[in-house]
Amino acid sequence: MRRTIIGVMGGCDGEPRTLEHAYELGKLIAARGWVLLNGGRPTGVMDASARGAREAGGLTIGVLFDGDREAASEHLDLVLPTGMGAARNVINVLASDVVVACRGQGGTLSEIALALRFGRPVVLLDFEPGASFLDACGPGAWRCVDTPAAATAAVADYLAELGRS
Amino acid sequence: MRRTIIGVMGGCDGEPRTLEHAYELGKLIAARGWVLLNGGRPTGVMDASARGAREAGGLTIGVLFDGDREAASEHLDLVLPTGMGAARNVINVLASDVVVACRGQGGTLSEIALALRFGRPVVLLDFEPGASFLDACGPGAWRCVDTPAAATAAVADYLAELGRS
Amino acid sequence: MRRTIIGVMGGCDGEPRTLEHAYELGKLIAARGWVLLNGGRPTGVMDASARGAREAGGLTIGVLFDGDREAASEHLDLVLPTGMGAARNVINVLASDVVVACRGQGGTLSEIALALRFGRPVVLLDFEPGASFLDACGPGAWRCVDTPAAATAAVADYLAELGRS
Amino acid sequence: MRRTIIGVMGGCDGEPRTLEHAYELGKLIAARGWVLLNGGRPTGVMDASARGAREAGGLTIGVLFDGDREAASEHLDLVLPTGMGAARNVINVLASDVVVACRGQGGTLSEIALALRFGRPVVLLDFEPGASFLDACGPGAWRCVDTPAAATAAVADYLAELGRS
């Protein structure tokens, strides 16, 4: 049976609190036995979440903006360079059972918009781009939370609704 | 010299006012001598804006979600099927000197987010997804307007800033 | 009615004969009133074919490997940066009514393979990758020719079969 | 450390011998501890190679043409829908340390061409599209073999040259 994939989105840089959140979230995702997928870069939320998941023994996948493996975080088990730039954001979304969005900029917001448009549930961790944006995006469900633990609980709820674990 | 391209984004369906706006906007874009680029489908904002531009003698390009030309609006001069789904949203943004966003859902919002992230100015026509979203997106500039005439004036302002006409 | 698009594929560099062929081919495509589409770079077959078509008054489109307009040939009317790398090869093929392949390497050969797989006729100009390759590719038709004039005649034949002009 | 990924390419259908080869190849790849990546469809070489790898306890990834998980082989651990059509062929190639090509058509041949263009070694299993094609493709190395065991040995040789195992 295919494994459950949780996508963790977020920026290339980030304030200490955001990176700490991403690291803790990675650990909690791995502890549940879920696969962590992100954009794979060696910086920011991508690197921190992969590091957390790896330290907790989880499986990590990075779908890279770049076409070169050298642009990948060292905390990834599976490195998929795409050379497709921001077009790979679509894969990040479609491959995820549930998407967790940490604080980011346009790239992250495009992923939230696509996730909701394609019906993927989104958990926003300490990041509130506004209900007028989120409501306009489409059929997916979303929830705002403040901590990695609350994000993980929200993911588990969405997975239960989807009949997955 | 390469021609100026104005991207018009928006949904597959739309209320009468939104479609009327898209049609008028297409006419005004063509009247200025700009090329109109959109997502190319035969419905909603895409079809209406292409129809307007064509009726005013403009050149129209559609970059399709689908891989099949049959999925294109009849009001396009140049049909580019991609078969890439939402990944083609990136091209719509990168190919445009300025992006005008009519009312839409997740697909349109992902294009706004990417445009601002890649530094393309965005004019929002009768569509306000919220300043907290727009400010978070990145370095691009944005402006909200109420009418196709105001949108066209805003596009002209942005082009002048870019040294284009 | 949508305009007929002829895709011209080929390498980033090329011997003088190949570049001369590409330039002449561009002129002949424009003289027939067809739109020329290529990969848009400012070098090799891309630059030469766009230059020829432009000098003969034709419309030229480039679908770029890069995400940056600065990477485009100056002989293009319409520049579409994709930032998608080789994934944009698919668009070059799907957007063309007929594909003409000048001498190239793996990128060009991937475009020939995709064109034949998706049923686009291919004219090979002074470039013979072997019948065992071409026959294996799929349902599209192909023909090898030696000169730009013969390539143009072959394109016209294929368009007639497709009911286009 | 990132895991070694072997890409297995091939058609959606296939003669019994080709499917048997793909199945055996999948088993041998898994037995070496390599990850198997393919195009993920529930038919042909994709399904057979994933089934073989899974039965031998290996990890399997599918990068889908389609945007819908329902279009995936049941023998995949990790399903990445892309909705990008043939554009995902680029990912299959870039993500692989070595590519093994079973018999296929245009899609498979486009992957061989891209692999050689981007410097990925290619092992051709009972599939000979001709040296004139292969030599023209670019800097990657290639070798033709007759059996899954010989393919696996060739992959191991290429990995050793790359300093991987």
XYZ file of C-alpha atoms in Angstrom:
660
model
C 0.000 0.000 0.000
C 1.246 3.441 -0.782
C 2.601 5.408 2.137
C 1.093 8.607 3.494
C 2.989 11.732 2.415
C 2.830 15.020 4.326
C 4.078 18.034 2.414
C 5.806 20.754 4.408
C 5.993 24.079 2.601
C 7.796 27.258 3.583
C 10.420 29.767 2.671
C 14.108 29.581 1.851
C 14.848 31.698 4.845
C 12.964 32.133 8.082
C 13.108 33.600 11.546
C 14.382 31.371 14.344
C 10.858 30.600 15.557
C 9.781 29.481 12.084
C 12.803 27.230 11.660
C 12.312 25.760 15.128
C 8.686 25.039 14.217
C 9.764 23.345 11.000
C 12.309 21.192 12.802
C 9.820 20.094 15.465
C 7.164 19.444 12.840
C 9.577 17.213 10.941
C 10.218 15.168 14.069
C 6.516 14.755 14.788
C 5.719 13.751 11.209
C 8.400 11.070 11.315
C 7.221 9.851 14.694
C 3.792 9.159 13.220
C 5.331 7.097 10.426
C 4.416 9.550 7.697
C 6.792 10.417 4.853
C 7.912 14.062 4.770
C 8.062 15.756 1.361
C 9.312 19.268 0.747
C 11.062 21.494 -1.796
C 14.434 20.046 -0.891
C 16.663 23.080 -0.674
C 19.464 23.210 1.917
C 18.031 26.278 3.616
C 15.109 27.548 5.616
C 11.992 25.538 6.347
C 13.027 22.876 3.835
C 16.311 22.046 5.489
C 14.972 22.324 9.036
C 11.949 20.088 8.499
C 14.033 17.432 6.705
C 16.583 17.504 9.515
C 13.893 16.973 12.121
C 12.281 14.092 10.270
C 15.608 12.409 9.628
C 16.698 12.668 13.243
C 13.470 10.957 14.245
C 14.098 8.137 11.784
C 11.609 9.230 9.125
C 11.805 9.014 5.355
C 12.370 12.367 3.595
C 11.845 13.377 -0.057
C 12.855 16.636 -1.694
C 11.438 17.792 -5.034
C 13.946 20.416 -6.128
C 13.480 23.721 -7.935
C 16.877 23.088 -9.482
C 18.105 20.442 -11.885
C 21.204 19.745 -9.845
C 21.435 17.404 -6.847
C 24.058 19.656 -5.293
C 21.273 22.099 -4.505
C 19.684 19.625 -2.070
C 19.541 19.466 1.715
C 21.794 16.798 3.200
C 18.865 15.564 5.283
C 16.987 14.002 2.377
C 16.803 10.296 1.644
C 15.379 10.805 -1.812
C 16.449 13.756 -3.952
C 14.396 14.508 -7.063
C 15.924 17.359 -9.052
C 13.415 18.744 -11.544
C 15.046 21.740 -13.215
C 11.477 23.016 -13.509
C 11.663 25.937 -11.158
C 8.384 26.930 -9.560
C 6.478 24.492 -11.753
C 7.516 21.807 -9.310
C 5.294 23.443 -6.685
C 2.419 21.611 -8.345
C 4.066 18.255 -7.620
C 4.670 19.165 -3.992
C 0.960 19.726 -3.631
C -0.401 16.829 -5.667
C 1.924 14.313 -4.011
C 0.839 15.277 -0.484
C -2.090 13.757 1.386
C -2.120 16.854 3.573
C -0.060 20.055 3.215
C 1.390 21.946 6.177
C 2.403 25.515 5.377
C 4.975 27.253 7.530
C 5.660 30.953 7.053
C 6.789 31.777 3.530
C 6.376 34.141 0.609
C 4.953 33.890 -2.885
C 6.147 30.368 -3.548
C 4.559 29.050 -0.380
C 1.362 31.003 -1.004
C 1.130 29.583 -4.514
C 1.352 26.109 -3.001
C -1.434 26.862 -0.531
C -3.601 28.180 -3.358
C -2.969 25.124 -5.535
C -3.525 22.723 -2.634
C -6.936 24.209 -1.906
C -7.796 24.329 -5.606
C -6.982 20.620 -5.980
C -8.787 19.648 -2.785
C -5.797 18.960 -0.556
C -6.344 19.929 3.113
C -3.968 22.628 4.354
C -2.742 23.225 7.891
C -1.258 26.700 8.403
C 1.354 26.763 11.148
C 1.823 30.213 12.672
C 1.056 31.743 9.274
C -2.181 33.575 8.489
C -2.465 34.952 4.964
C -6.075 35.912 5.599
C -9.424 34.204 5.334
C -10.407 36.189 2.239
C -7.519 34.575 0.378
C -8.070 31.100 1.809
C -11.806 31.064 1.233
C -11.344 32.156 -2.360
C -8.951 29.328 -3.191
C -11.334 26.467 -3.721
C -12.705 23.238 -2.351
C -9.914 22.209 0.052
C -10.268 22.592 3.813
C -7.851 24.618 5.925
C -7.082 25.243 9.583
C -4.724 27.673 11.367
C -2.670 26.416 14.312
C 0.047 27.838 16.538
C 2.350 24.922 17.353
C 3.913 21.895 15.638
C 1.980 19.604 17.981
C -1.304 21.221 17.005
C -0.326 20.977 13.339
C 0.346 17.276 13.713
C -3.006 16.732 15.409
C -4.749 18.633 12.627
C -2.987 16.512 10.003
C -4.108 13.366 11.806
C -7.700 14.628 11.804
C -7.620 15.317 8.079
C -6.071 11.915 7.366
C -8.816 10.226 9.383
C -11.406 12.053 7.288
C -9.628 10.768 4.170
C -9.623 7.218 5.531
C -5.846 7.151 5.809
C -3.420 6.846 8.708
C 12.087 44.159 -30.585
C 10.008 41.829 -28.517
C 6.387 42.818 -28.059
C 4.800 43.690 -24.739
C 2.664 40.889 -23.304
C -0.121 41.477 -20.793
C -1.313 38.371 -18.966
C -4.977 38.195 -18.041
C -5.743 35.638 -15.353
C -9.083 34.500 -14.016
C -11.425 31.621 -13.524
C -13.049 29.090 -15.824
C -16.426 30.416 -14.877
C -17.465 33.829 -13.693
C -20.433 36.026 -12.947
C -21.719 38.261 -15.749
C -19.935 41.320 -14.363
C -16.590 39.498 -14.248
C -16.966 38.261 -17.816
C -17.990 41.714 -19.019
C -14.898 43.130 -17.320
C -12.689 40.531 -19.002
C -14.168 41.281 -22.402
C -13.711 45.046 -22.022
C -10.203 44.566 -20.699
C -9.304 42.472 -23.744
C -10.521 45.237 -26.034
C -8.530 47.892 -24.203
C -5.355 45.796 -24.179
C -5.599 45.279 -27.924
C -6.310 48.966 -28.510
C -3.000 49.812 -26.844
C -1.125 47.446 -29.155
C -0.222 44.988 -26.391
C -0.387 41.221 -26.876
C -2.920 39.443 -24.645
C -1.841 36.134 -23.075
C -4.078 33.908 -20.991
C -4.761 30.296 -20.028
C -6.560 29.676 -23.293
C -9.636 27.739 -22.257
C -12.929 28.273 -24.104
C -14.726 29.429 -20.957
C -14.849 32.166 -18.364
C -12.367 34.998 -18.156
C -10.057 33.291 -20.662
C -12.590 33.117 -23.442
C -14.076 36.538 -22.745
C -10.770 38.402 -22.654
C -9.537 36.705 -25.837
C -12.792 37.552 -27.587
C -12.481 41.200 -26.627
C -8.878 41.473 -27.756
C -9.585 39.726 -31.052
C -12.566 41.940 -31.832
C -10.341 44.961 -31.343
C -7.739 43.558 -33.720
C -5.221 42.414 -31.106
C -2.947 39.404 -31.049
C -3.990 36.674 -28.563
C -1.991 33.748 -27.123
C -3.326 30.924 -24.974
C -1.073 28.668 -22.884
C -3.298 25.672 -22.217
C -3.668 23.482 -19.137
C -4.444 20.653 -21.544
C -2.329 18.930 -24.161
C -5.040 19.123 -26.782
C -5.756 22.081 -29.050
C -9.447 21.226 -29.002
C -9.539 22.567 -25.450
C -8.762 26.100 -26.666
C -10.879 29.226 -27.072
C -11.728 30.019 -30.684
C -10.581 33.608 -30.089
C -6.882 32.782 -29.935
C -4.373 33.438 -32.688
C -1.693 31.292 -31.107
C -2.591 28.126 -29.205
C 0.116 26.524 -27.078
C -1.091 23.257 -25.548
C 1.178 22.186 -22.710
C -0.376 19.084 -21.158
C 1.266 20.346 -17.963
C -1.805 21.207 -15.981
C -1.329 23.894 -13.377
C 2.426 23.907 -13.952
C 1.740 26.132 -16.934
C 0.626 28.862 -14.540
C 4.308 29.647 -14.108
C 4.661 30.369 -17.824
C 1.624 32.652 -17.810
C 3.326 34.721 -15.166
C 6.904 34.715 -16.451
C 5.825 35.575 -20.000
C 3.832 38.640 -18.925
C 5.253 42.130 -18.543
C 2.313 42.925 -16.282
C -0.384 40.575 -14.950
C -4.034 41.562 -14.609
C -6.035 39.288 -12.317
C -9.776 39.116 -12.701
C -11.867 37.247 -10.125
C -10.832 33.610 -9.839
C -10.084 30.796 -7.436
C -6.982 28.850 -6.422
C -5.447 28.773 -9.889
C -5.706 32.537 -10.260
C -4.443 33.126 -6.738
C -1.436 30.894 -7.375
C -0.649 33.049 -10.410
C -0.887 36.245 -8.367
C 1.434 34.753 -5.734
C 3.978 33.641 -8.343
C 3.824 36.962 -10.181
C 4.648 38.885 -7.024
C 7.345 36.382 -6.044
C 9.018 36.800 -9.457
C 8.679 40.576 -9.437
C 5.902 40.967 -11.997
C 3.495 43.851 -11.243
C -0.097 42.741 -10.656
C -3.279 44.718 -11.262
C -6.304 43.255 -9.456
C -9.553 44.037 -11.238
C -12.578 43.945 -8.933
C -10.877 41.188 -6.935
C -9.444 41.697 -3.460
C -7.851 38.639 -1.858
C -6.592 40.745 1.017
C -3.529 42.845 1.715
C -2.103 40.309 4.175
C -1.863 37.803 1.328
C -0.570 40.293 -1.222
C 2.038 41.837 1.055
C 3.365 38.392 1.981
C 3.935 37.359 -1.624
C 7.178 39.076 -2.419
C 8.852 41.901 -4.261
C 6.286 42.627 -6.989
C 4.020 45.662 -6.845
C 0.224 45.430 -6.897
C -2.773 47.724 -7.221
C -6.534 47.128 -6.875
C -8.887 48.771 -9.387
C -12.606 48.663 -10.108
C -12.945 48.985 -13.863
C -11.237 47.739 -17.053
C -10.297 51.331 -17.929
C -8.583 51.780 -14.576
C -6.832 48.435 -15.011
C -5.506 49.532 -18.389
C -4.248 52.805 -16.949
C -2.520 50.928 -14.133
C -0.870 48.580 -16.632
C 0.368 51.578 -18.620
C 1.833 53.076 -15.452
C 3.684 49.886 -14.606
C 4.981 49.559 -18.170
C 6.277 53.111 -18.043
C 8.147 52.265 -14.841
C 9.644 49.261 -16.633
C 10.685 51.426 -19.572
C 8.306 49.673 -21.938
C 5.277 50.773 -23.914
C -8.853 31.184 -36.681
C -5.712 30.031 -35.010
C -2.524 30.453 -36.993
C -0.326 27.618 -38.210
C 2.801 27.140 -36.099
C 5.937 25.428 -37.398
C 8.398 24.358 -34.714
C 12.077 24.497 -35.595
C 14.263 22.423 -33.291
C 18.021 22.171 -33.138
C 21.097 22.676 -31.055
C 22.605 25.593 -29.172
C 25.611 25.441 -31.398
C 25.987 24.207 -34.936
C 28.309 24.064 -37.891
C 28.059 26.837 -40.476
C 25.998 24.670 -42.843
C 23.481 23.870 -40.119
C 23.110 27.517 -39.146
C 22.749 28.558 -42.786
C 20.032 25.929 -43.186
C 18.225 27.223 -40.099
C 18.390 30.805 -41.355
C 17.057 29.890 -44.806
C 14.365 27.715 -43.280
C 13.221 30.622 -41.115
C 12.902 32.840 -44.175
C 10.899 30.238 -46.080
C 8.575 29.587 -43.140
C 7.848 33.289 -42.842
C 7.332 33.628 -46.591
C 4.557 31.052 -46.384
C 2.819 33.024 -43.635
C 3.437 30.424 -40.947
C 4.476 31.339 -37.411
C 7.940 30.106 -36.377
C 8.311 28.679 -32.863
C 11.559 27.544 -31.320
C 13.444 27.226 -28.035
C 14.316 30.902 -28.073
C 17.951 30.966 -27.094
C 20.300 33.561 -28.612
C 22.532 30.912 -30.134
C 22.679 28.166 -32.736
C 19.680 26.965 -34.696
C 17.315 28.923 -32.464
C 18.861 32.296 -33.118
C 19.496 31.643 -36.818
C 15.983 30.432 -37.615
C 14.395 33.338 -35.737
C 16.626 35.806 -37.558
C 15.632 34.387 -40.917
C 11.928 34.451 -40.157
C 12.100 37.989 -38.809
C 13.990 39.317 -41.789
C 11.282 37.889 -44.029
C 8.590 39.617 -41.997
C 7.356 36.570 -40.094
C 6.099 36.219 -36.545
C 8.515 34.448 -34.169
C 7.904 32.847 -30.762
C 10.509 31.494 -28.377
C 9.673 29.141 -25.490
C 12.710 29.433 -23.257
C 14.547 26.849 -21.167
C 15.316 29.689 -18.762
C 13.091 31.803 -16.570
C 14.750 35.018 -17.638
C 13.931 37.054 -20.751
C 17.550 38.104 -21.012
C 18.327 34.572 -22.226
C 16.305 35.129 -25.409
C 17.285 35.748 -29.021
C 16.796 39.339 -30.134
C 14.943 38.042 -33.211
C 11.822 36.981 -31.328
C 8.556 38.866 -31.316
C 7.141 36.867 -28.442
C 9.371 35.656 -25.615
C 7.942 33.069 -23.219
C 10.382 32.297 -20.409
C 9.409 29.088 -18.627
C 12.125 28.392 -16.069
C 11.223 24.741 -16.699
C 14.383 23.590 -18.374
C 13.990 20.654 -20.716
C 10.363 20.178 -19.647
C 9.527 22.977 -22.056
C 10.494 20.688 -24.931
C 7.034 19.181 -24.587
C 5.439 22.560 -25.300
C 7.608 23.112 -28.362
C 6.258 19.884 -29.764
C 2.601 20.145 -28.744
C 2.319 23.736 -29.990
C 3.627 22.901 -33.466
C 1.486 21.748 -36.365
C 4.617 20.293 -37.934
C 8.113 20.016 -36.432
C 11.311 20.574 -38.436
C 14.430 19.165 -36.773
C 17.799 20.582 -37.708
C 20.966 18.891 -36.440
C 21.116 18.757 -32.660
C 21.874 16.577 -29.668
C 19.842 14.981 -26.891
C 17.448 17.880 -26.472
C 16.561 17.901 -30.149
C 16.273 14.122 -30.241
C 13.934 14.168 -27.255
C 11.744 16.608 -29.168
C 11.694 14.354 -32.231
C 10.738 11.387 -30.048
C 7.946 13.307 -28.322
C 6.657 14.735 -31.601
C 6.298 11.273 -33.098
C 4.794 9.903 -29.871
C 2.144 12.657 -29.896
C 1.436 12.295 -33.602
C 3.131 15.454 -34.873
C 4.757 15.065 -38.316
C 8.517 15.607 -38.283
C 10.734 16.816 -41.119
C 14.429 16.077 -40.571
C 16.681 18.569 -42.311
C 20.149 17.197 -43.036
C 19.924 15.140 -39.841
C 19.478 11.365 -39.799
C 19.321 9.759 -36.360
C 18.429 6.428 -37.917
C 15.269 4.686 -39.010
C 15.357 2.236 -36.099
C 14.977 5.185 -33.722
C 12.385 6.984 -35.794
C 10.236 3.928 -36.433
C 10.220 3.076 -32.738
C 8.944 6.481 -31.681
C 5.265 6.149 -32.392
C 2.407 7.148 -34.649
C 3.769 10.362 -36.188
C 5.067 10.488 -39.754
C 8.597 11.603 -40.656
C 10.625 12.465 -43.742
C 14.338 13.232 -44.267
C 15.305 16.079 -46.588
C 18.537 17.798 -47.593
C 17.654 21.451 -48.118
C 15.511 24.158 -46.509
C 13.417 24.344 -49.682
C 12.708 20.612 -49.526
C 11.887 20.933 -45.821
C 9.386 23.673 -46.577
C 7.758 21.600 -49.301
C 7.507 18.635 -46.917
C 5.907 20.845 -44.266
C 3.383 22.074 -46.818
C 2.534 18.476 -47.737
C 1.966 17.527 -44.117
C -0.176 20.627 -43.512
C -2.294 19.744 -46.540
C -2.857 16.272 -45.090
C -3.928 17.931 -41.825
C -6.322 20.217 -43.674
C -4.341 23.316 -42.772
C -2.470 25.914 -44.772
C 23.089 10.183 2.934
C 20.806 10.211 -0.037
C 19.856 6.832 -1.439
C 20.774 5.592 -4.894
C 17.887 5.754 -7.356
C 17.706 3.599 -10.468
C 15.183 4.766 -13.053
C 13.435 2.086 -15.084
C 11.843 3.400 -18.263
C 9.625 1.608 -20.744
C 6.269 1.491 -22.418
C 2.695 1.293 -21.186
C 2.307 -2.010 -22.908
C 4.869 -4.640 -23.765
C 5.325 -8.150 -25.027
C 5.567 -10.915 -22.443
C 9.356 -11.050 -22.683
C 9.669 -7.325 -22.052
C 7.381 -7.482 -19.030
C 9.217 -10.491 -17.660
C 12.480 -8.574 -18.054
C 11.030 -5.582 -16.215
C 9.793 -7.746 -13.364
C 13.152 -9.503 -12.963
C 14.992 -6.210 -13.197
C 12.835 -4.791 -10.412
C 13.701 -7.721 -8.180
C 17.422 -7.376 -8.844
C 17.389 -3.628 -8.223
C 15.691 -4.138 -4.872
C 18.085 -6.939 -3.947
C 20.976 -4.513 -4.330
C 19.321 -2.036 -1.993
C 18.706 0.568 -4.688
C 15.466 2.538 -4.904
C 13.420 1.918 -8.064
C 11.840 4.943 -9.739
C 9.561 4.798 -12.757
C 6.625 6.511 -14.451
C 4.175 4.898 -12.060
C 1.375 3.752 -14.328
C -0.456 0.517 -13.529
C 0.505 -1.083 -16.832
C 3.422 -2.346 -18.847
C 7.032 -1.976 -17.802
C 6.082 0.453 -15.035
C 3.773 -1.929 -13.231
C 5.958 -4.993 -13.780
C 9.178 -3.414 -12.549
C 7.470 -1.976 -9.457
C 5.916 -5.351 -8.682
C 9.289 -7.065 -8.902
C 11.007 -4.520 -6.672
C 8.220 -4.631 -4.100
C 8.192 -8.413 -3.915
C 11.921 -8.310 -3.193
C 11.392 -5.808 -0.392
C 12.594 -2.718 -2.240
C 11.386 0.869 -2.098
C 9.445 2.031 -5.186
C 8.598 5.541 -6.401
C 6.330 6.485 -9.285
C 6.336 9.926 -10.903
C 3.005 9.999 -12.709
C 2.021 11.483 -16.061
C -1.379 12.119 -14.513
C -2.494 14.370 -11.703
C -4.550 11.667 -10.044
C -3.270 8.997 -7.672
C -5.833 6.562 -9.015
C -3.688 6.282 -12.151
C -0.852 4.660 -10.165
C 0.413 1.093 -9.943
C -0.512 -0.630 -6.694
C 3.116 -1.696 -6.305
C 4.421 1.762 -5.445
C 5.383 2.928 -1.974
C 5.544 6.562 -2.979
C 3.153 7.989 -5.542
C 3.922 11.435 -6.964
C 1.176 12.602 -9.312
C 2.374 15.508 -11.422
C -0.419 16.308 -13.855
C 2.426 17.427 -16.138
C 2.157 14.786 -18.795
C 5.355 14.053 -20.660
C 7.120 16.950 -18.958
C 7.624 14.614 -16.015
C 9.967 12.536 -18.151
C 12.624 15.094 -17.283
C 12.222 14.332 -13.576
C 12.485 10.592 -14.158
C 15.843 11.188 -15.772
C 17.281 13.838 -13.449
C 16.301 11.901 -10.326
C 18.063 8.705 -11.456
C 21.703 7.891 -10.804
C 21.518 5.450 -13.702
C 18.670 4.886 -16.166
C 17.682 1.452 -17.458
C 15.554 1.556 -20.601
C 13.352 -1.411 -21.452
C 11.590 -1.542 -24.813
C 9.314 1.415 -25.368
C 8.202 4.048 -27.836
C 8.572 7.808 -28.140
C 8.218 8.512 -24.431
C 10.955 6.068 -23.529
C 13.183 7.304 -26.338
C 12.753 10.888 -25.170
C 13.938 9.777 -21.737
C 17.007 8.075 -23.196
C 17.828 11.223 -25.171
C 17.445 13.469 -22.130
C 19.438 11.117 -19.909
C 22.386 11.181 -22.298
C 22.059 14.940 -22.768
C 22.207 15.470 -18.990
C 25.059 13.026 -18.511
C 23.139 10.154 -16.916
C 24.442 6.694 -17.897
C 21.884 4.563 -19.735
C 21.624 0.782 -19.839
C 19.461 -0.494 -22.711
C 17.851 -3.833 -21.933
C 16.944 -5.816 -25.047
C 16.250 -2.522 -26.839
C 18.468 -1.112 -29.554
C 17.359 2.183 -31.062
C 20.601 2.447 -33.012
C 24.065 3.809 -32.374
C 23.531 6.809 -34.657
C 20.770 7.990 -32.320
C 22.629 7.171 -29.122
C 25.901 8.734 -30.188
C 24.135 11.925 -31.204
C 22.470 12.383 -27.817
C 25.276 13.854 -25.788
C 27.810 13.271 -23.059
C 26.227 10.335 -21.198
C 27.519 6.797 -21.558
C 25.362 3.878 -22.732
C 25.549 0.105 -22.987
C 23.254 -2.503 -24.554
C 22.563 -5.744 -22.678
C 20.319 -8.763 -23.166
C 19.230 -9.841 -19.689
C 18.129 -8.277 -16.399
C 21.201 -9.745 -14.702
C 23.498 -8.098 -17.231
C 21.602 -4.844 -16.836
C 22.096 -4.963 -13.086
C 25.803 -5.614 -13.493
C 26.079 -2.685 -15.908
C 24.272 -0.426 -13.442
C 26.680 -1.493 -10.703
C 29.627 -0.657 -12.959
C 28.286 2.795 -13.706
C 27.588 3.437 -10.022
C 31.140 2.439 -9.145
C 32.420 4.950 -11.701
C 30.228 7.587 -10.054
C 31.573 6.674 -6.623
C 28.204 5.405 -5.439
C 26.894 2.022 -4.353
